mmCIF file of C-alpha atoms and ligand atoms in Angstrom:
data_model
loop_
_atom_site.group_PDB
_atom_site.id
_atom_site.type_symbol
_atom_site.label_atom_id
_atom_site.label_comp_id
_atom_site.label_asym_id
_atom_site.label_seq_id
_atom_site.Cartn_x
_atom_site.Cartn_y
_atom_site.Cartn_z
ATOM 1 C CA MET H 1 -0.044 -0.005 0.142
ATOM 2 C CA THR H 2 1.484 3.486 -1.134
ATOM 3 C CA LYS H 3 -1.192 6.161 -1.258
ATOM 4 C CA ALA H 4 -3.278 7.519 1.737
ATOM 5 C CA ALA H 5 -5.804 10.254 1.592
ATOM 6 C CA VAL H 6 -6.534 12.426 4.614
ATOM 7 C CA ILE H 7 -9.629 14.549 4.469
ATOM 8 C CA GLY H 8 -9.555 17.508 7.143
ATOM 9 C CA LEU H 9 -6.597 19.449 8.077
ATOM 10 C CA GLY H 10 -7.492 20.846 11.575
ATOM 11 C CA THR H 11 -6.061 19.873 14.947
ATOM 12 C CA MET H 12 -5.628 16.159 14.028
ATOM 13 C CA GLY H 13 -4.967 16.171 10.183
ATOM 14 C CA PRO H 14 -1.440 17.523 9.836
ATOM 15 C CA GLY H 15 0.054 15.229 12.578
ATOM 16 C CA ILE H 16 -1.662 12.085 10.972
ATOM 17 C CA CYS H 17 -0.242 13.268 7.686
ATOM 18 C CA ALA H 18 3.263 13.555 8.948
ATOM 19 C CA THR H 19 2.933 10.161 10.579
ATOM 20 C CA LEU H 20 1.805 8.388 7.598
ATOM 21 C CA ALA H 21 4.600 10.140 5.495
ATOM 22 C CA ARG H 22 7.146 8.952 7.985
ATOM 23 C CA ALA H 23 6.095 5.485 7.078
ATOM 24 C CA GLY H 24 6.928 5.957 3.495
ATOM 25 C CA LEU H 25 3.210 6.658 2.161
ATOM 26 C CA THR H 26 2.353 9.296 -0.384
ATOM 27 C CA VAL H 27 -0.266 11.365 1.228
ATOM 28 C CA ALA H 28 -2.869 13.464 -0.226
ATOM 29 C CA ALA H 29 -4.603 15.825 1.991
ATOM 30 C CA PHE H 30 -7.674 18.076 1.517
ATOM 31 C CA ASP H 31 -9.590 20.517 3.704
ATOM 32 C CA LEU H 32 -12.493 22.620 2.616
ATOM 33 C CA SER H 33 -10.987 25.622 4.245
ATOM 34 C CA ALA H 34 -8.202 27.386 2.117
ATOM 35 C CA GLU H 35 -6.914 28.911 5.335
ATOM 36 C CA GLN H 36 -6.422 25.443 6.831
ATOM 37 C CA CYS H 37 -4.657 24.124 3.683
ATOM 38 C CA ALA H 38 -2.430 27.044 3.807
ATOM 39 C CA ARG H 39 -1.234 26.516 7.354
ATOM 40 C CA ALA H 40 -1.055 22.584 7.060
ATOM 41 C CA PRO H 41 2.517 22.457 5.658
ATOM 42 C CA ALA H 42 4.100 24.274 8.315
ATOM 43 C CA MET H 43 2.048 22.119 10.916
ATOM 44 C CA VAL H 44 3.138 18.926 9.017
ATOM 45 C CA ASP H 45 6.779 20.139 9.211
ATOM 46 C CA MET H 46 6.557 20.676 12.981
ATOM 47 C CA ALA H 47 5.154 17.155 13.459
ATOM 48 C CA THR H 48 7.815 15.766 11.207
ATOM 49 C CA GLN H 49 10.567 17.282 13.400
ATOM 50 C CA VAL H 50 8.835 15.748 16.450
ATOM 51 C CA LEU H 51 8.867 12.353 14.848
ATOM 52 C CA GLU H 52 12.497 12.721 14.179
ATOM 53 C CA LYS H 53 13.038 13.466 17.633
ATOM 54 C CA LEU H 54 11.103 10.485 18.746
ATOM 55 C CA GLY H 55 13.333 8.458 16.589
ATOM 56 C CA VAL H 56 10.383 6.913 14.690
ATOM 57 C CA ASN H 57 11.593 4.672 11.871
ATOM 58 C CA LEU H 58 11.868 6.647 8.739
ATOM 59 C CA VAL H 59 10.785 4.824 5.456
ATOM 60 C CA PRO H 60 12.208 6.688 2.592
ATOM 61 C CA GLY H 61 9.917 8.096 -0.074
ATOM 62 C CA GLY H 62 6.972 9.520 1.820
ATOM 63 C CA SER H 63 5.411 12.835 1.025
ATOM 64 C CA VAL H 64 2.540 15.030 1.999
ATOM 65 C CA GLY H 65 0.711 16.973 -0.683
ATOM 66 C CA ILE H 66 -2.229 19.200 -0.216
ATOM 67 C CA VAL H 67 -4.745 18.907 -3.190
ATOM 68 C CA GLU H 68 -7.703 20.934 -4.290
ATOM 69 C CA SER H 69 -10.542 18.590 -3.886
ATOM 70 C CA LEU H 70 -11.578 15.595 -2.038
ATOM 71 C CA ASP H 71 -11.993 13.573 -5.296
ATOM 72 C CA ARG H 72 -8.339 14.285 -6.130
ATOM 73 C CA ALA H 73 -7.398 13.222 -2.613
ATOM 74 C CA VAL H 74 -9.332 9.972 -2.630
ATOM 75 C CA ALA H 75 -8.574 8.827 -6.256
ATOM 76 C CA GLY H 76 -6.124 5.851 -6.155
ATOM 77 C CA ALA H 77 -5.749 5.946 -2.404
ATOM 78 C CA ASP H 78 -5.486 2.616 -0.630
ATOM 79 C CA LEU H 79 -6.379 4.063 2.796
ATOM 80 C CA VAL H 80 -8.664 7.287 3.342
ATOM 81 C CA ILE H 81 -8.736 8.891 6.789
ATOM 82 C CA GLU H 82 -11.880 11.133 7.391
ATOM 83 C CA ASN H 83 -11.092 13.937 9.781
ATOM 84 C CA VAL H 84 -13.918 16.269 9.747
ATOM 85 C CA PRO H 85 -15.776 17.840 12.583
ATOM 86 C CA GLU H 86 -17.673 15.584 14.975
ATOM 87 C CA LYS H 87 -20.961 15.650 13.183
ATOM 88 C CA LEU H 88 -22.627 12.620 12.112
ATOM 89 C CA GLU H 89 -24.390 14.025 9.243
ATOM 90 C CA LEU H 90 -21.365 15.877 8.028
ATOM 91 C CA LYS H 91 -19.367 12.572 8.289
ATOM 92 C CA ARG H 92 -21.918 10.649 6.399
ATOM 93 C CA GLU H 93 -21.804 13.343 3.652
ATOM 94 C CA ILE H 94 -18.169 12.895 3.446
ATOM 95 C CA PHE H 95 -18.118 9.070 3.394
ATOM 96 C CA THR H 96 -20.875 9.178 0.572
ATOM 97 C CA ALA H 97 -18.469 11.473 -1.368
ATOM 98 C CA ILE H 98 -15.453 9.283 -0.574
ATOM 99 C CA CYS H 99 -17.483 6.033 -1.523
ATOM 100 C CA ARG H 100 -18.107 7.544 -5.003
ATOM 101 C CA VAL H 101 -14.326 7.937 -5.758
ATOM 102 C CA ALA H 102 -12.570 5.226 -3.662
ATOM 103 C CA GLY H 103 -11.425 2.073 -5.295
ATOM 104 C CA ASP H 104 -13.216 -1.156 -4.179
ATOM 105 C CA GLY H 105 -10.190 -2.340 -2.545
ATOM 106 C CA ALA H 106 -9.564 0.863 -0.457
ATOM 107 C CA ILE H 107 -10.019 0.907 3.490
ATOM 108 C CA LEU H 108 -11.974 3.885 4.698
ATOM 109 C CA ALA H 109 -11.328 5.053 8.216
ATOM 110 C CA SER H 110 -13.073 7.623 10.559
ATOM 111 C CA ASP H 111 -11.042 9.541 13.092
ATOM 112 C CA THR H 112 -14.219 9.957 15.024
ATOM 113 C CA SER H 113 -13.909 10.525 18.836
ATOM 114 C CA GLY H 114 -16.880 8.375 19.491
ATOM 115 C CA ILE H 115 -19.689 8.385 17.002
ATOM 116 C CA PRO H 116 -20.558 4.648 16.515
ATOM 117 C CA ILE H 117 -19.001 3.393 13.198
ATOM 118 C CA THR H 118 -22.363 1.580 12.642
ATOM 119 C CA ASP H 119 -24.066 4.911 12.361
ATOM 120 C CA ILE H 120 -21.348 6.258 9.996
ATOM 121 C CA GLN H 121 -21.266 3.084 7.642
ATOM 122 C CA ALA H 122 -25.063 2.544 7.433
ATOM 123 C CA GLY H 123 -26.253 2.602 3.887
ATOM 124 C CA MET H 124 -22.746 3.309 2.513
ATOM 125 C CA ALA H 125 -21.444 1.399 -0.612
ATOM 126 C CA ASN H 126 -19.340 -1.677 0.510
ATOM 127 C CA PRO H 127 -19.685 -0.710 4.162
ATOM 128 C CA GLY H 128 -17.327 -3.951 5.072
ATOM 129 C CA ARG H 129 -14.275 -1.721 4.406
ATOM 130 C CA ILE H 130 -15.289 1.004 6.738
ATOM 131 C CA VAL H 131 -13.642 1.213 10.112
ATOM 132 C CA GLY H 132 -12.854 3.380 13.086
ATOM 133 C CA MET H 133 -9.341 4.644 13.398
ATOM 134 C CA HIS H 134 -9.457 6.876 16.594
ATOM 135 C CA TRP H 135 -6.120 8.679 16.964
ATOM 136 C CA SER H 136 -5.391 10.627 20.077
ATOM 137 C CA ASN H 137 -4.196 14.346 20.136
ATOM 138 C CA PRO H 138 -1.351 15.035 19.197
ATOM 139 C CA PRO H 139 -1.641 12.099 16.865
ATOM 140 C CA HIS H 140 2.044 12.019 15.759
ATOM 141 C CA ILE H 141 3.159 11.552 19.396
ATOM 142 C CA ILE H 142 0.553 9.498 21.257
ATOM 143 C CA PRO H 143 1.023 5.984 19.664
ATOM 144 C CA MET H 144 -2.359 4.575 20.742
ATOM 145 C CA ILE H 145 -4.907 4.195 18.219
ATOM 146 C CA GLU H 146 -8.482 2.625 18.832
ATOM 147 C CA VAL H 147 -9.625 0.237 16.223
ATOM 148 C CA ILE H 148 -13.382 -0.103 16.059
ATOM 149 C CA ALA H 149 -15.611 -2.469 13.871
ATOM 150 C CA GLY H 150 -19.070 -1.171 12.911
ATOM 151 C CA ARG H 151 -21.856 -3.735 12.519
ATOM 152 C CA GLU H 152 -20.940 -4.099 8.947
ATOM 153 C CA THR H 153 -17.151 -4.013 9.089
ATOM 154 C CA LYS H 154 -15.427 -7.000 7.821
ATOM 155 C CA PRO H 155 -13.085 -8.765 10.179
ATOM 156 C CA ASP H 156 -10.340 -8.621 7.560
ATOM 157 C CA THR H 157 -10.725 -4.719 7.673
ATOM 158 C CA VAL H 158 -10.006 -4.715 11.408
ATOM 159 C CA ASP H 159 -7.061 -7.189 10.945
ATOM 160 C CA TRP H 160 -5.638 -4.814 8.180
ATOM 161 C CA MET H 161 -6.035 -1.792 10.379
ATOM 162 C CA LYS H 162 -4.382 -3.464 13.307
ATOM 163 C CA ALA H 163 -1.371 -4.304 11.097
ATOM 164 C CA PHE H 164 -1.185 -0.877 9.347
ATOM 165 C CA ALA H 165 -1.276 1.004 12.840
ATOM 166 C CA ARG H 166 1.835 -1.011 13.822
ATOM 167 C CA ARG H 167 3.531 -0.458 10.469
ATOM 168 C CA ILE H 168 3.459 3.269 10.950
ATOM 169 C CA GLY H 169 4.861 2.774 14.561
ATOM 170 C CA HIS H 170 1.600 3.048 16.564
ATOM 171 C CA LEU H 171 -0.056 0.772 18.935
ATOM 172 C CA PRO H 172 -3.520 -0.414 17.981
ATOM 173 C CA VAL H 173 -6.095 -1.264 20.639
ATOM 174 C CA VAL H 174 -9.266 -3.256 19.064
ATOM 175 C CA ILE H 175 -12.470 -2.243 20.780
ATOM 176 C CA ARG H 176 -14.763 -5.173 20.828
ATOM 177 C CA LYS H 177 -18.174 -3.286 20.852
ATOM 178 C CA ASP H 178 -18.981 -0.281 18.885
ATOM 179 C CA VAL H 179 -20.394 1.769 21.869
ATOM 180 C CA PRO H 180 -20.415 5.614 21.702
ATOM 181 C CA GLY H 181 -16.992 7.223 22.865
ATOM 182 C CA PHE H 182 -15.296 3.621 22.375
ATOM 183 C CA VAL H 183 -12.943 3.366 25.402
ATOM 184 C CA GLU H 184 -10.602 6.144 25.752
ATOM 185 C CA ASN H 185 -13.073 9.026 25.524
ATOM 186 C CA ARG H 186 -15.664 7.045 27.854
ATOM 187 C CA VAL H 187 -12.832 7.132 30.480
ATOM 188 C CA LEU H 188 -11.583 10.669 29.508
ATOM 189 C CA TYR H 189 -14.995 12.189 29.561
ATOM 190 C CA SER H 190 -15.851 10.630 32.855
ATOM 191 C CA VAL H 191 -12.634 12.152 34.393
ATOM 192 C CA MET H 192 -13.232 15.600 32.411
ATOM 193 C CA ARG H 193 -16.803 15.590 33.869
ATOM 194 C CA GLU H 194 -15.669 15.189 37.344
ATOM 195 C CA CYS H 195 -12.785 17.811 36.947
ATOM 196 C CA VAL H 196 -15.124 20.424 35.494
ATOM 197 C CA ASP H 197 -17.656 19.820 38.266
ATOM 198 C CA LEU H 198 -15.073 20.219 40.857
ATOM 199 C CA VAL H 199 -13.854 23.538 39.518
ATOM 200 C CA GLU H 200 -17.315 24.706 38.838
ATOM 201 C CA ARG H 201 -18.382 24.092 42.344
ATOM 202 C CA GLY H 202 -15.345 25.757 43.892
ATOM 203 C CA VAL H 203 -13.828 22.635 45.281
ATOM 204 C CA ILE H 204 -10.403 23.530 43.598
ATOM 205 C CA ASP H 205 -9.322 26.070 41.101
ATOM 206 C CA ALA H 206 -8.394 25.056 37.666
ATOM 207 C CA GLN H 207 -4.626 25.410 38.029
ATOM 208 C CA ASP H 208 -4.500 23.373 41.150
ATOM 209 C CA LEU H 209 -6.760 20.749 39.638
ATOM 210 C CA ASP H 210 -4.448 20.341 36.781
ATOM 211 C CA THR H 211 -1.460 20.056 39.214
ATOM 212 C CA CYS H 212 -3.389 17.566 41.269
ATOM 213 C CA VAL H 213 -4.388 15.387 38.484
ATOM 214 C CA SER H 214 -1.328 15.505 36.331
ATOM 215 C CA TRP H 215 1.100 14.797 39.105
ATOM 216 C CA GLY H 216 -1.180 12.341 40.818
ATOM 217 C CA ILE H 217 -3.364 9.912 38.947
ATOM 218 C CA GLY H 218 -2.092 11.200 35.611
ATOM 219 C CA TYR H 219 1.550 10.434 36.321
ATOM 220 C CA LYS H 220 0.668 7.054 37.988
ATOM 221 C CA LEU H 221 -1.635 5.807 35.149
ATOM 222 C CA ALA H 222 1.125 6.519 32.597
ATOM 223 C CA VAL H 223 2.940 3.564 34.147
ATOM 224 C CA VAL H 224 0.320 1.664 35.820
ATOM 225 C CA GLY H 225 -2.881 1.117 33.932
ATOM 226 C CA PRO H 226 -6.246 1.375 35.823
ATOM 227 C CA MET H 227 -6.847 -2.317 36.045
ATOM 228 C CA SER H 228 -3.405 -2.973 37.276
ATOM 229 C CA LEU H 229 -3.616 0.110 39.662
ATOM 230 C CA LEU H 230 -6.758 -1.845 41.248
ATOM 231 C CA ASP H 231 -4.402 -4.737 41.994
ATOM 232 C CA MET H 232 -1.560 -2.391 43.320
ATOM 233 C CA ALA H 233 -4.043 -0.328 45.656
ATOM 234 C CA GLY H 234 -5.965 -3.509 46.704
ATOM 235 C CA LEU H 235 -9.476 -4.203 45.525
ATOM 236 C CA ASP H 236 -10.521 -4.208 49.143
ATOM 237 C CA ILE H 237 -9.616 -0.507 49.122
ATOM 238 C CA TYR H 238 -11.431 0.152 46.074
ATOM 239 C CA ASN H 239 -14.459 -1.870 47.496
ATOM 240 C CA ALA H 240 -14.328 0.166 50.701
ATOM 241 C CA VAL H 241 -13.871 3.742 49.083
ATOM 242 C CA GLY H 242 -16.173 2.999 46.196
ATOM 243 C CA SER H 243 -18.998 2.001 48.565
ATOM 244 C CA TYR H 244 -19.467 5.608 49.731
ATOM 245 C CA LEU H 245 -17.605 7.735 46.955
ATOM 246 C CA ASN H 246 -19.300 6.214 43.787
ATOM 247 C CA ARG H 247 -22.778 7.758 44.626
ATOM 248 C CA GLU H 248 -21.014 11.213 45.322
ATOM 249 C CA LEU H 249 -19.471 11.510 41.889
ATOM 250 C CA CYS H 250 -20.794 13.914 39.188
ATOM 251 C CA ASP H 251 -23.397 12.013 37.067
ATOM 252 C CA ARG H 252 -24.805 14.918 35.056
ATOM 253 C CA ALA H 253 -26.112 13.954 31.643
ATOM 254 C CA ASP H 254 -25.566 17.271 30.044
ATOM 255 C CA VAL H 255 -22.542 19.610 29.755
ATOM 256 C CA ALA H 256 -21.600 21.853 32.525
ATOM 257 C CA PRO H 257 -22.352 25.665 32.187
ATOM 258 C CA TYR H 258 -18.635 26.144 32.799
ATOM 259 C CA VAL H 259 -18.076 24.836 29.503
ATOM 260 C CA THR H 260 -21.317 25.770 27.608
ATOM 261 C CA GLU H 261 -20.967 29.401 28.554
ATOM 262 C CA ARG H 262 -17.394 29.495 27.293
ATOM 263 C CA VAL H 263 -18.369 27.869 24.125
ATOM 264 C CA ALA H 264 -21.245 30.435 23.681
ATOM 265 C CA ALA H 265 -18.819 33.229 24.298
ATOM 266 C CA GLY H 266 -16.439 31.764 21.631
ATOM 267 C CA ARG H 267 -13.865 30.939 24.223
ATOM 268 C CA LEU H 268 -12.884 27.632 22.866
ATOM 269 C CA GLY H 269 -9.367 27.412 24.217
ATOM 270 C CA MET H 270 -5.957 27.620 22.439
ATOM 271 C CA LYS H 271 -7.811 27.679 19.044
ATOM 272 C CA THR H 272 -9.470 30.951 19.909
ATOM 273 C CA GLY H 273 -6.607 32.492 22.190
ATOM 274 C CA GLY H 274 -8.612 31.633 25.304
ATOM 275 C CA GLY H 275 -11.091 29.232 27.008
ATOM 276 C CA ILE H 276 -10.291 28.122 30.569
ATOM 277 C CA TYR H 277 -7.032 30.052 30.429
ATOM 278 C CA ASP H 278 -5.833 32.916 28.335
ATOM 279 C CA TYR H 279 -3.037 32.477 25.597
ATOM 280 C CA THR H 280 -0.905 34.716 23.385
ATOM 281 C CA PRO H 281 0.276 33.298 19.931
ATOM 282 C CA GLU H 282 3.762 33.248 21.306
ATOM 283 C CA GLY H 283 2.572 31.445 24.555
ATOM 284 C CA ILE H 284 0.915 28.755 22.527
ATOM 285 C CA ALA H 285 3.976 28.144 20.216
ATOM 286 C CA ALA H 286 6.003 27.883 23.487
ATOM 287 C CA LEU H 287 3.425 25.596 25.036
ATOM 288 C CA ARG H 288 3.296 23.234 22.026
ATOM 289 C CA ASP H 289 7.001 23.028 21.905
ATOM 290 C CA GLU H 290 7.211 22.215 25.655
ATOM 291 C CA ARG H 291 4.386 19.694 25.631
ATOM 292 C CA ALA H 292 5.881 17.986 22.562
ATOM 293 C CA ARG H 293 9.269 17.800 24.298
ATOM 294 C CA LYS H 294 7.889 16.428 27.383
ATOM 295 C CA LEU H 295 5.711 13.933 25.794
ATOM 296 C CA VAL H 296 8.577 12.834 23.634
ATOM 297 C CA ALA H 297 10.738 12.209 26.652
ATOM 298 C CA VAL H 298 7.968 10.448 28.695
ATOM 299 C CA ARG H 299 7.288 8.199 25.646
ATOM 300 C CA ARG H 300 10.920 7.301 25.418
ATOM 301 C CA ILE H 301 11.001 6.179 28.810
ATOM 302 C CA LEU H 302 7.584 4.390 28.768
ATOM 303 C CA GLN H 303 8.847 2.319 25.551
ATOM 304 C CA GLU H 304 11.844 1.120 27.579
HETATM 305 N N1 NAD W 401 -8.975 17.365 18.602
HETATM 306 C C1 NAD W 401 -8.865 16.234 19.138
HETATM 307 O O1 NAD W 401 -8.211 16.093 20.312
HETATM 308 C C2 NAD W 401 -9.247 14.928 18.378
HETATM 309 C C3 NAD W 401 -8.646 13.784 18.774
HETATM 310 C C4 NAD W 401 -9.078 12.645 18.129
HETATM 311 C C5 NAD W 401 -9.991 12.441 17.333
HETATM 312 N N2 NAD W 401 -10.582 13.764 17.072
HETATM 313 C C6 NAD W 401 -11.773 13.647 16.042
HETATM 314 O O2 NAD W 401 -11.319 13.792 14.791
HETATM 315 C C7 NAD W 401 -12.187 14.678 13.937
HETATM 316 C C8 NAD W 401 -11.553 15.988 13.603
HETATM 317 O O3 NAD W 401 -11.209 16.617 14.776
HETATM 318 P P1 NAD W 401 -10.247 17.976 14.695
HETATM 319 O O4 NAD W 401 -9.931 18.350 16.253
HETATM 320 O O5 NAD W 401 -9.275 17.746 13.788
HETATM 321 O O6 NAD W 401 -11.260 18.965 14.266
HETATM 322 P P2 NAD W 401 -10.980 20.563 13.758
HETATM 323 O O7 NAD W 401 -12.376 21.269 13.692
HETATM 324 O O8 NAD W 401 -9.762 21.016 14.168
HETATM 325 O O9 NAD W 401 -10.605 20.293 12.285
HETATM 326 C C9 NAD W 401 -11.788 19.824 11.195
HETATM 327 C C10 NAD W 401 -11.419 20.147 9.896
HETATM 328 O O10 NAD W 401 -12.136 19.737 8.935
HETATM 329 C C11 NAD W 401 -12.309 20.752 8.014
HETATM 330 N N3 NAD W 401 -13.629 20.554 7.204
HETATM 331 C C12 NAD W 401 -14.904 20.669 7.628
HETATM 332 N N4 NAD W 401 -15.759 20.301 6.720
HETATM 333 C C13 NAD W 401 -15.078 19.737 5.669
HETATM 334 C C14 NAD W 401 -15.397 19.155 4.423
HETATM 335 N N5 NAD W 401 -16.754 19.049 4.132
HETATM 336 N N6 NAD W 401 -14.414 18.733 3.591
HETATM 337 C C15 NAD W 401 -13.068 18.677 4.233
HETATM 338 N N7 NAD W 401 -12.826 19.314 5.337
HETATM 339 C C16 NAD W 401 -13.781 19.800 5.963
HETATM 340 C C17 NAD W 401 -12.317 22.075 8.569
HETATM 341 O O11 NAD W 401 -12.028 23.132 7.757
HETATM 342 C C18 NAD W 401 -11.257 21.734 9.685
HETATM 343 O O12 NAD W 401 -9.844 22.264 9.186
HETATM 344 C C19 NAD W 401 -13.391 14.815 14.739
HETATM 345 O O13 NAD W 401 -14.338 13.772 14.526
HETATM 346 C C20 NAD W 401 -12.700 14.828 16.229
HETATM 347 O O14 NAD W 401 -13.709 14.318 17.205
HETATM 348 C C21 NAD W 401 -10.229 15.003 17.671
HETATM 349 C C1 LIG W 402 -11.258 16.658 24.984
HETATM 350 C C2 LIG W 402 -10.778 15.630 24.175
HETATM 351 N N1 LIG W 402 -11.938 15.070 23.355
HETATM 352 C C3 LIG W 402 -11.632 14.120 22.516
HETATM 353 C C4 LIG W 402 -10.181 13.657 22.273
HETATM 354 C C5 LIG W 402 -10.040 12.382 21.477
HETATM 355 O O1 LIG W 402 -11.053 11.977 20.545
HETATM 356 C C6 LIG W 402 -9.260 14.148 23.001
HETATM 357 C C7 LIG W 402 -7.781 13.709 22.974
HETATM 358 O O2 LIG W 402 -7.353 13.019 22.025
HETATM 359 O O3 LIG W 402 -6.817 14.165 23.727
HETATM 360 C C8 LIG W 402 -9.527 15.267 24.053
HETATM 361 O O4 LIG W 402 -8.525 15.938 24.832
#
């Protein structure tokens, strides 16, 4: 397999493109936004530099080209990765367009954060080749990729995706049921819901929460996974603490005003210069560099 298409060049697309090119693939990328297409090459270059620092195996001959249409990107591709906003109808529109152009042998993947693959592939031509390929941000650094089969996804497609994830130097994890949010985001969003609730209720301020979680469970979970941590702490401890604490945890079914009010005010985070914290363009660049440097250092240790 030599050619991949990436549709969507926002937060995730450029890092995915760089990772694929590092593995020797010819990548054709498309974004509806001319602005995103214009910024993408610099973002791809930054991700490529990080992959070099990570020491990810370089397969010569890879490249990334930004093309002027979805059809041009998808034509002749062996793998297509959809990376547009998390809206089911938009993803279905994109897959319908992809299916019109893609060869019968092409694998079609969605980087959806948690929309069931079954819902994306329903009614599509040749749905057996459609699979979830859920990367984690930043995609060129975090190696874990969730591989999710929808109801109509062929087992061979899952096997192909597992092998492909390994080929590009990543770590595939097969999710056995096509549940909303898959696994990573169900865990992440339960943590995020509790964190937002604690800050919103004034139990702790945002900066101290980040320190508490990053240097506590975040640090520990990077080395000892949750199931292993249960054995390390003792299931009796979990049993005793959980018996009174579980009923106290936030279980809201909606999104906290702490978040919805900021979204309504256009305060989306780094992408708008402010969200929970405020950012300057220079500060964002420095943060991105520092975070990439630290994530690279941690990944090297964890891979030992
Ligand atoms: N941001 C994350 O942390 C993260 C991590 C993993 C997966 N995801 C998932 O990946 C997908 C993309 O996320 P993102 O953060 O990169 O989003 P984003 O909003 O940063 O980027 C989406 C890009 O898609 C483009 N786009 C919109 N409509 C299009 C169309 N019709 N054709 C071509 N391009 C179009 C936009 O111009 C934009 O550049 C979403 O499903 C998201 O849930 C996000
Ligand atoms: C807030 C948030 N939501 C989704 C994802 C991945 O789908 C991430 C991530 O990859 O870090 C995230 O931080």
